Short mmCIF file of C-alpha atoms in Angstrom, two decimals:
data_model
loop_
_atom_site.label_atom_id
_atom_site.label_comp_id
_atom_site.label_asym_id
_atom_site.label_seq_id
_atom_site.Cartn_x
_atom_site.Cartn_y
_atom_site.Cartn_z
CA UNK E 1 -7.10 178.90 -178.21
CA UNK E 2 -6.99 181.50 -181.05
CA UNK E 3 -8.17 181.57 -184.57
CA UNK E 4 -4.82 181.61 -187.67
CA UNK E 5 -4.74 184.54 -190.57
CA UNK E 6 -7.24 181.79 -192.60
CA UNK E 7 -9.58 180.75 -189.96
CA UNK E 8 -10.38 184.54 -189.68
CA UNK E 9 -11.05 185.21 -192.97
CA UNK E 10 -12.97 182.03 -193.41
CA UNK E 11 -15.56 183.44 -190.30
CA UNK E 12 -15.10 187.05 -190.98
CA UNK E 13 -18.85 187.56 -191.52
CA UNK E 14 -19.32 185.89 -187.63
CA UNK E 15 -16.29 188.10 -186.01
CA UNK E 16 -17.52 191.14 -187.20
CA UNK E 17 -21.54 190.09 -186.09
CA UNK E 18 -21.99 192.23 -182.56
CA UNK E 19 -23.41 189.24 -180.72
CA UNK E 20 -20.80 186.67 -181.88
CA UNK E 21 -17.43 188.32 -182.10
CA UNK E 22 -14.12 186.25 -181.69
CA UNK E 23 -15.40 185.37 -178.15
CA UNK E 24 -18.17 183.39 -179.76
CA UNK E 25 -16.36 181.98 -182.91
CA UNK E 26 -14.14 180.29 -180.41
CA UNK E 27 -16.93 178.65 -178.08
CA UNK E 28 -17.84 176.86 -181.82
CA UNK E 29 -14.40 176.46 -182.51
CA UNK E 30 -13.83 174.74 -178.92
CA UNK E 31 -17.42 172.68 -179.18
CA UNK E 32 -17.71 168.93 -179.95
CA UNK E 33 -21.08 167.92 -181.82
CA UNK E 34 -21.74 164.32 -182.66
CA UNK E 35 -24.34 163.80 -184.72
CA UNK E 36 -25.95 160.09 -185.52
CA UNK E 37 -27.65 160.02 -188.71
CA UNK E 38 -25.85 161.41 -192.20
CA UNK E 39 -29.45 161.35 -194.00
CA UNK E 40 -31.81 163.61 -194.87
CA UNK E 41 -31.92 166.19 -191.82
CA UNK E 42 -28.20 165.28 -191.21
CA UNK E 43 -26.60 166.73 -194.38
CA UNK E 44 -27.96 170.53 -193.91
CA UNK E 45 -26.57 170.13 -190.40
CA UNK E 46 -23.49 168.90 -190.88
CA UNK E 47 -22.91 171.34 -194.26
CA UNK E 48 -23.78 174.38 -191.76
CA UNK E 49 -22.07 173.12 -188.88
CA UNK E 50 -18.94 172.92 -190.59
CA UNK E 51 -19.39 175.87 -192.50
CA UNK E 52 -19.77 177.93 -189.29
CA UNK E 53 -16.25 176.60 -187.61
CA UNK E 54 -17.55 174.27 -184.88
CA UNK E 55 -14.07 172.07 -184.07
CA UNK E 56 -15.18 168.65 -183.78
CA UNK E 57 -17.50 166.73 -185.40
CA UNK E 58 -18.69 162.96 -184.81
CA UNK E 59 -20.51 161.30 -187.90
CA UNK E 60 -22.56 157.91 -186.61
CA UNK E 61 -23.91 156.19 -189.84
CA UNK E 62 -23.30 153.13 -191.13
CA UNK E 63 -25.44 152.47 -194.03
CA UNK E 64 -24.45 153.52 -197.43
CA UNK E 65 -25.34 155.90 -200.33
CA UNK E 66 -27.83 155.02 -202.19
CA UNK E 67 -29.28 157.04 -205.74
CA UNK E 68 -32.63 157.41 -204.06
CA UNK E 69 -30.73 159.61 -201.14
CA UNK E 70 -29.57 162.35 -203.46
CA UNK E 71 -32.79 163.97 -203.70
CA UNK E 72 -32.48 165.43 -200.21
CA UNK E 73 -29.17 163.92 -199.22
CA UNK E 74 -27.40 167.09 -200.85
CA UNK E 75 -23.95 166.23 -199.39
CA UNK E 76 -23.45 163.69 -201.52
CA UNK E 77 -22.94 163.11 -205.41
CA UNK E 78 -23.84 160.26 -207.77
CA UNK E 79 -19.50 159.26 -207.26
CA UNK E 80 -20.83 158.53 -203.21
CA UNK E 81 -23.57 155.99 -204.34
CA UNK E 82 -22.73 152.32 -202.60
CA UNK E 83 -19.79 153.98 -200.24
CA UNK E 84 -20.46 154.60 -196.68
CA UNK E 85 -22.42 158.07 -195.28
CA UNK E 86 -20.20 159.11 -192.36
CA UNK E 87 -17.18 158.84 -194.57
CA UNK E 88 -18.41 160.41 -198.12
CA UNK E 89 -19.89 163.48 -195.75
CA UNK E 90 -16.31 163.87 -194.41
CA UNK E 91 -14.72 164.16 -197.86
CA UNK E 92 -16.99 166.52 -199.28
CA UNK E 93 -17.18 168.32 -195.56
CA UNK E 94 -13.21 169.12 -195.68
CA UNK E 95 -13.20 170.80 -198.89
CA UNK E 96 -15.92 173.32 -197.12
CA UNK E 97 -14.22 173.45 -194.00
CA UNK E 98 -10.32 171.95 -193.66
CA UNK E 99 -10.26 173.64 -190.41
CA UNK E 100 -12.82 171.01 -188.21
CA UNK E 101 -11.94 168.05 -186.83
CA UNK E 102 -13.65 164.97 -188.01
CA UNK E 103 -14.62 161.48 -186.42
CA UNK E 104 -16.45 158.62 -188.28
CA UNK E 105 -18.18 156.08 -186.62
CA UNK E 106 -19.04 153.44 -189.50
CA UNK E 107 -22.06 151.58 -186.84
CA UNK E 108 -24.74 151.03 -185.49
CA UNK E 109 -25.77 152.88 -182.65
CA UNK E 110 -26.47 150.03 -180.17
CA UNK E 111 -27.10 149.86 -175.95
CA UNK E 112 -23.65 148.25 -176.25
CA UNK E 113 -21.89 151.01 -177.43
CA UNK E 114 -24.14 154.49 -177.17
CA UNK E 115 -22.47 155.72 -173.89
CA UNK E 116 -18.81 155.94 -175.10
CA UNK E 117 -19.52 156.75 -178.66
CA UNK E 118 -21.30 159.54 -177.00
CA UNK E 119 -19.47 160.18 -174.22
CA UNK E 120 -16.75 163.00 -175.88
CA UNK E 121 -19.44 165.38 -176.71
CA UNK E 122 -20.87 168.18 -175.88
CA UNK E 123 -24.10 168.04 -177.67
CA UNK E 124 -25.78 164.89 -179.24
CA UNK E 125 -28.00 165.60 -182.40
CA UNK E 126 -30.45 163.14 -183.34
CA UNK E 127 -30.87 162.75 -187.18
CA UNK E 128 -32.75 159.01 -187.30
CA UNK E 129 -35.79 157.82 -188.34
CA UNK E 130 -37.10 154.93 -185.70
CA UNK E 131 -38.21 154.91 -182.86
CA UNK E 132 -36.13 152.34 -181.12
CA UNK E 133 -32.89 154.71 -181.97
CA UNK E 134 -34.52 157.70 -180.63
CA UNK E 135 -35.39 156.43 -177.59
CA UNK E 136 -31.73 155.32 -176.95
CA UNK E 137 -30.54 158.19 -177.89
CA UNK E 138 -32.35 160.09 -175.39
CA UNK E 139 -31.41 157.40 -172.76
CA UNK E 140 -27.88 157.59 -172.94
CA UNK E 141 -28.21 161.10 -173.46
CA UNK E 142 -29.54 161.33 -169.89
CA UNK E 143 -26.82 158.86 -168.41
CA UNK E 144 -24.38 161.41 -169.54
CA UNK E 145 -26.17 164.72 -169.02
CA UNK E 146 -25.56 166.20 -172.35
CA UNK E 147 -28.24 168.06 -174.44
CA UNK E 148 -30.11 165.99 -177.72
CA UNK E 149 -31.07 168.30 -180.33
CA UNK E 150 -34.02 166.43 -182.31
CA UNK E 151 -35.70 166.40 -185.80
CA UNK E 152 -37.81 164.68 -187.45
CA UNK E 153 -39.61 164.63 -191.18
CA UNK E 154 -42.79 163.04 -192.12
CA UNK E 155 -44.16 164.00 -195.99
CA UNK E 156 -44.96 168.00 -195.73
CA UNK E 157 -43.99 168.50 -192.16
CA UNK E 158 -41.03 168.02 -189.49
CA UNK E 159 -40.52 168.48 -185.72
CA UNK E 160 -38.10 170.37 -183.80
CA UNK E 161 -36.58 170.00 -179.70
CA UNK E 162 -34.38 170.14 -177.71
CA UNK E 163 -34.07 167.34 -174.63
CA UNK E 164 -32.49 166.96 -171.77
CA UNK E 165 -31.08 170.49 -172.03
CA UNK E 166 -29.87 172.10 -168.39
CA UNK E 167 -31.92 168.54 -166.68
CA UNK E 168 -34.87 169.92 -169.05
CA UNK E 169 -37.46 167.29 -170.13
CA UNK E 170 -36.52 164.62 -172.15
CA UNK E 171 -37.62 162.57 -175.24
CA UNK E 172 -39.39 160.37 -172.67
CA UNK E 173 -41.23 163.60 -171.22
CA UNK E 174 -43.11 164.48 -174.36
CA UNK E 175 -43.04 160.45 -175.93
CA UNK E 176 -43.28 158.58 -172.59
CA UNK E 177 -45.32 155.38 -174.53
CA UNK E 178 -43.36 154.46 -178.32
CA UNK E 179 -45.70 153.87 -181.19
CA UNK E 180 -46.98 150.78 -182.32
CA UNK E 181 -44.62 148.73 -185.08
CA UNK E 182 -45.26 150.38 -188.20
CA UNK E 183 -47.55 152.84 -187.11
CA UNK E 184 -45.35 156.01 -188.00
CA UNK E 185 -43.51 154.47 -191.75
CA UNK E 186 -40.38 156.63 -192.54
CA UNK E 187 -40.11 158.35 -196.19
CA UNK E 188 -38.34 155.25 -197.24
CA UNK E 189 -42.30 153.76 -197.01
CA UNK E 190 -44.42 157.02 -197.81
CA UNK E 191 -41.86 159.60 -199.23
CA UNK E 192 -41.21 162.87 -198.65
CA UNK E 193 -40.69 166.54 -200.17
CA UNK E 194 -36.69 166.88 -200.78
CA UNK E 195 -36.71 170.63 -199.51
CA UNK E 196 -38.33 169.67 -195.90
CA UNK E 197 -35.00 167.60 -194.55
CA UNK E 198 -33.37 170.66 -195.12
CA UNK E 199 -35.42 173.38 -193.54
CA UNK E 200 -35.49 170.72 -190.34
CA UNK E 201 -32.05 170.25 -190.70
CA UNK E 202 -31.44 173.71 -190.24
CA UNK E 203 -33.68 174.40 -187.32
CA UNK E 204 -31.29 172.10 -185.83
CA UNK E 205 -28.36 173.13 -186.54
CA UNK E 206 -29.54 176.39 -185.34
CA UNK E 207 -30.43 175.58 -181.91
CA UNK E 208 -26.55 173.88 -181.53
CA UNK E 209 -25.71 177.83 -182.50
CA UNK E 210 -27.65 179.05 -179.80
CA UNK E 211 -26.61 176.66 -177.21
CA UNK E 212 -23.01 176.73 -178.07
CA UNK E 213 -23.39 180.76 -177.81
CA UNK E 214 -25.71 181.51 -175.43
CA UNK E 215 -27.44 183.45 -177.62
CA UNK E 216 -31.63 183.30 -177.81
CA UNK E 217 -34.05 180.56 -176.40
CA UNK E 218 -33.11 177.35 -176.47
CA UNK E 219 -36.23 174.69 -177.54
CA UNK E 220 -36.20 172.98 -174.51
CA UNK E 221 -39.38 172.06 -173.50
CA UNK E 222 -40.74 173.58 -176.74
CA UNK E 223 -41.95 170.94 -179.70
CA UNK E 224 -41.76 173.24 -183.51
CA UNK E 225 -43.82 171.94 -185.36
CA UNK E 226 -43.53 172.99 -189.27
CA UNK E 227 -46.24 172.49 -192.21
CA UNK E 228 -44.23 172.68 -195.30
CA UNK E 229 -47.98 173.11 -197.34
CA UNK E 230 -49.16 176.06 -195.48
CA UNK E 231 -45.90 177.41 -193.79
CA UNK E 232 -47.78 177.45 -190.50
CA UNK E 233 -45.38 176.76 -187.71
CA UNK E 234 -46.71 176.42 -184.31
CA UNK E 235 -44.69 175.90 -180.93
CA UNK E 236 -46.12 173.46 -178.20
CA UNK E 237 -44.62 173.62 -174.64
CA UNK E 238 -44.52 170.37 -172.33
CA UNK E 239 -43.00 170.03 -168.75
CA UNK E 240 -40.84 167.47 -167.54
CA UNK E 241 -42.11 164.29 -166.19
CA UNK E 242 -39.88 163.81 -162.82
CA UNK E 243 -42.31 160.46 -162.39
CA UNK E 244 -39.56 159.20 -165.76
CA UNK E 245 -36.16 157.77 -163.93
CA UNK E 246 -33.60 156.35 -166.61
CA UNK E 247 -31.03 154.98 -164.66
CA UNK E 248 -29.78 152.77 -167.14
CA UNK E 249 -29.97 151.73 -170.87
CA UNK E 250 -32.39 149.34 -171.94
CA UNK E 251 -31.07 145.79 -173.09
CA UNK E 252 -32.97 145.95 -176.35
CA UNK E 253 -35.07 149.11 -177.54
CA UNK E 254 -36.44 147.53 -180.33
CA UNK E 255 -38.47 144.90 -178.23
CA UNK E 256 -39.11 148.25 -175.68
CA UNK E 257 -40.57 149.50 -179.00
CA UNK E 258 -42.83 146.79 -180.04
CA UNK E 259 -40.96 145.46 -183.02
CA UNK E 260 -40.29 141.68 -182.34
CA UNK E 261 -36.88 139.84 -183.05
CA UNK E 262 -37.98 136.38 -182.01
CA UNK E 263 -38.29 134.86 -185.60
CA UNK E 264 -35.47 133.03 -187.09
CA UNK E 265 -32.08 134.33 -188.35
CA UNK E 266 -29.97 132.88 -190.93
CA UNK E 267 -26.30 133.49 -191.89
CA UNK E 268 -25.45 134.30 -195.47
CA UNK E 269 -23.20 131.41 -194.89
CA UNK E 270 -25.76 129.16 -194.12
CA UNK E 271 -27.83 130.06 -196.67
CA UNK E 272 -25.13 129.40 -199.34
CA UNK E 273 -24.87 125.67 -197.65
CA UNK E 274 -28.09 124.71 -199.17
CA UNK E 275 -30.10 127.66 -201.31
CA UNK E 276 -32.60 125.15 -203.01
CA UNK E 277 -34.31 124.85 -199.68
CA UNK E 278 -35.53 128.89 -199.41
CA UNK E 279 -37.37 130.87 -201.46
CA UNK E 280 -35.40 134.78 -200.92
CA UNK E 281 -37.83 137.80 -200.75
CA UNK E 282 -35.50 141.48 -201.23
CA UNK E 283 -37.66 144.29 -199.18
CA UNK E 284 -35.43 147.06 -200.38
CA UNK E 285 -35.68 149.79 -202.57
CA UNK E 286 -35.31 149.35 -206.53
CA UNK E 287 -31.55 151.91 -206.88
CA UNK E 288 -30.88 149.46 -203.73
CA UNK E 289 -31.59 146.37 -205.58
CA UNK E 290 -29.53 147.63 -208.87
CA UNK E 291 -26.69 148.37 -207.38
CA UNK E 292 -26.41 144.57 -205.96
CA UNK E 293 -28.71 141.67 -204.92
CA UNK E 294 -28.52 137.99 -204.15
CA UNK E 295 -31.55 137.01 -206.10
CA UNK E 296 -34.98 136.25 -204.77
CA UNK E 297 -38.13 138.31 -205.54
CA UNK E 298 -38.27 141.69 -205.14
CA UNK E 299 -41.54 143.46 -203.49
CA UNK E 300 -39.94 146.96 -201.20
CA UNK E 301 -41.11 147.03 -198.45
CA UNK E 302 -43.66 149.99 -198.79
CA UNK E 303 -45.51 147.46 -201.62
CA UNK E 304 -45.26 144.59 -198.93
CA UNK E 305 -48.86 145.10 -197.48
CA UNK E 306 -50.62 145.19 -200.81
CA UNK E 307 -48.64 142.59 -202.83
CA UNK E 308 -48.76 139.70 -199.75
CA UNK E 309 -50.31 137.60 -202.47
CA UNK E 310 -46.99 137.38 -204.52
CA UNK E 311 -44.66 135.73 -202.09
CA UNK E 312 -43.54 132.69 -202.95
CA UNK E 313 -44.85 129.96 -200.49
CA UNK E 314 -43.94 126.74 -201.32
CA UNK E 315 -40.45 126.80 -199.39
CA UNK E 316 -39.21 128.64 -196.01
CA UNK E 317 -38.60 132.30 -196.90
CA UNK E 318 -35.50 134.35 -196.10
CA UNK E 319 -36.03 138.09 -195.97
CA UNK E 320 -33.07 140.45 -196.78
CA UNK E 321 -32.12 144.27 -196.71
CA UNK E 322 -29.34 146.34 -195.79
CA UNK E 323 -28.94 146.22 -192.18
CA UNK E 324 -31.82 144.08 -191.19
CA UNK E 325 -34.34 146.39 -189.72
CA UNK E 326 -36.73 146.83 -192.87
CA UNK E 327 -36.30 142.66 -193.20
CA UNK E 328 -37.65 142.57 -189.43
CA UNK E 329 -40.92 144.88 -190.46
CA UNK E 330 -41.51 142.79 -193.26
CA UNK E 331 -41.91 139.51 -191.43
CA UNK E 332 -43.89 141.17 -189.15
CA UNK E 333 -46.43 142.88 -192.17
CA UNK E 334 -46.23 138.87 -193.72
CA UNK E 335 -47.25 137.23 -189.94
CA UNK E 336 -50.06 140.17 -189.54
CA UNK E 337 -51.45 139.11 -192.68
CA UNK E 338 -51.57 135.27 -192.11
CA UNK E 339 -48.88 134.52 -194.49
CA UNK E 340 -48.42 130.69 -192.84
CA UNK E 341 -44.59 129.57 -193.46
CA UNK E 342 -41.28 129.35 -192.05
CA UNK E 343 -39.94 132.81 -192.29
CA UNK E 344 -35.93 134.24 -191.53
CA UNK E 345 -34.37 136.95 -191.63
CA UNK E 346 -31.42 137.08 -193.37
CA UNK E 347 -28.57 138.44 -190.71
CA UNK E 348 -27.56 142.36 -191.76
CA UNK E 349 -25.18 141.95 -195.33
CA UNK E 350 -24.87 146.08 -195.22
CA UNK E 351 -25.69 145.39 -199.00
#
């Protein structure tokens, strides 16, 4: 494998770094990253990944653009808003870089299908915000012995690691016991500052440099920790836990996680048989909601817990959202607070 004329002008200020060289641009050029998550921390990864010449890159996402994203989402532009993630970041991506390969996978990263989406890479990236996600990720990751490199953002500070790196410790090592439901909400519930995604982002994509070089100390068994308020950032070391054997994938992570799926579904189908006999409650956000809806009231989800009162009562309720995970929480917050009705959840419209 070599680098053309344009490649080398297009990584000039790598080939003539001492410590990188052409040696090292072609480990990145010969490296396969798949990263799951085209949000907020995924965006500053996948802009410098690309940017730096690593040769293929996976994109797992399948939820859309919405207006609310832009404020941190900075690879995509107000054109993007309602198409899918994985796909938008790949347009934009190949006008940076037409020298990577690109793969989209528009899903769901599910126990059904983690191993061989995962399987072709070298390095796994985790760029999600739930819990149930993470801990497959690391899972699989461990089936497959292939290094996770995780972030995560909450308000004014994010997290940085690296798992299962050279049979390091894993997820499970430093998070053996998931939090309760709604015990950690993501910034689609509390918020967060635009700029912090991408400093987290970058961490990441950072430690992919340094394990597809060779170059520095890896994060594994390290925790970053990073206060965007005071700019303190403090590293925490953990061991491994060689009590933890994963010797296969869970059959649902989101029951392993506390969240409960035993409540009713509905079909949009069904629904549309006979409408006058539910009341429709939309737990998304407000862009969400303008861009399309299919009626109903509309409380997001971060209002749920202190606007319980307003739900309509007199008929079964049918929850909606996007994919169906935010609908799930909601009937949960409603049963928590006594809220004593039929309640489904509408099956994921990807609205």
């Amino acid at each position: 494998m070599t680098l053309t004329p344009s490649e080398q002008k297009q990584y000039d200020r790598h080939l003539i770094l001492e410590d990188i060289g052409l040696e090292g641009q072609l480990k990145l050029k010969q490296a396969k990253v798949l990263i799951i998550g085209a949000g907020g921390l995924g965006c500053p990864i996948l802009q410098y990944l690309t940017a730096a010449g690593v040769g293929t890159i996976g994109i797992v996402d399948n939820d859309t653009v919405s207006q609310s994203n832009l404020q941190r989402q900075i690879v995509y532009t107000h054109q993007d808003i309602g198409k899918n993630k994985a796909e938008s970041a790949i347009k934009h991506l190949k006008l940076l870089n037409p020298y990577i390969k690109f793969e989209s996978y528009n899903l769901r990263l599910t126990t059904d299908n983690a191993l061989d989406v995962m399987r072709p890479y070298d390095i796994i990236i985790d760029g999600t915000d739930n819990f149930p996600t993470r801990y497959l990720i690391n899972d699989a990751a461990v089936l497959l012995k292939k290094p996770v490199v995780f972030g995560s953002i909450f308000k004014f500070e994010g997290q940085v690691s690296v798992f299962n790196y050279n049979n390091g410790p894993t997820y499970r090592c430093l998070f053996p016991t998931p939090p309760k439901p709604n015990a950690v909400p993501n910034c689609s519930d509390v918020g967060v500052l635009g700029v912090l995604p991408g400093l987290i982002g970058m961490l990441q994509a950072n430690e992919v440099f340094k394990i597809i070089s060779g170059l520095g100390d890896v994060l594994s068994g390290k925790l970053l920790t990073y206060n965007m308020l005071t700019m303190a950032q403090v590293v925490l070391n953990f061991k491994k836990n060689d009590t933890i054997q994963i010797k296969s994938l869970e059959n649902n992570y989101a029951f392993a996680c506390g969240i409960t799926t035993n409540h009713l579904k509905i079909t949009i189908d069904e629904l549309n048989k006979e409408p006058e006999k539910y009341n429709l409650l939309d737990v998304r956000e407000p862009d969400e909601r303008a861009l399309y809806h299919i009626g109903g009231q509309h409380i997001p989800l971060g209002e749920l817990e202190n606007r319980v009162h307003e739900v309509c009562t007199d008929k079964d309720l049918v929850v909606y959202c996007k994919s169906g995970f935010r609908s799930q929480k909601a009937i949960q917050i409603l049963k928590d607070e006594g809220l004593d009705l039929v309640m489904l959840q509408l099956e994921a419209l990807n609205l």
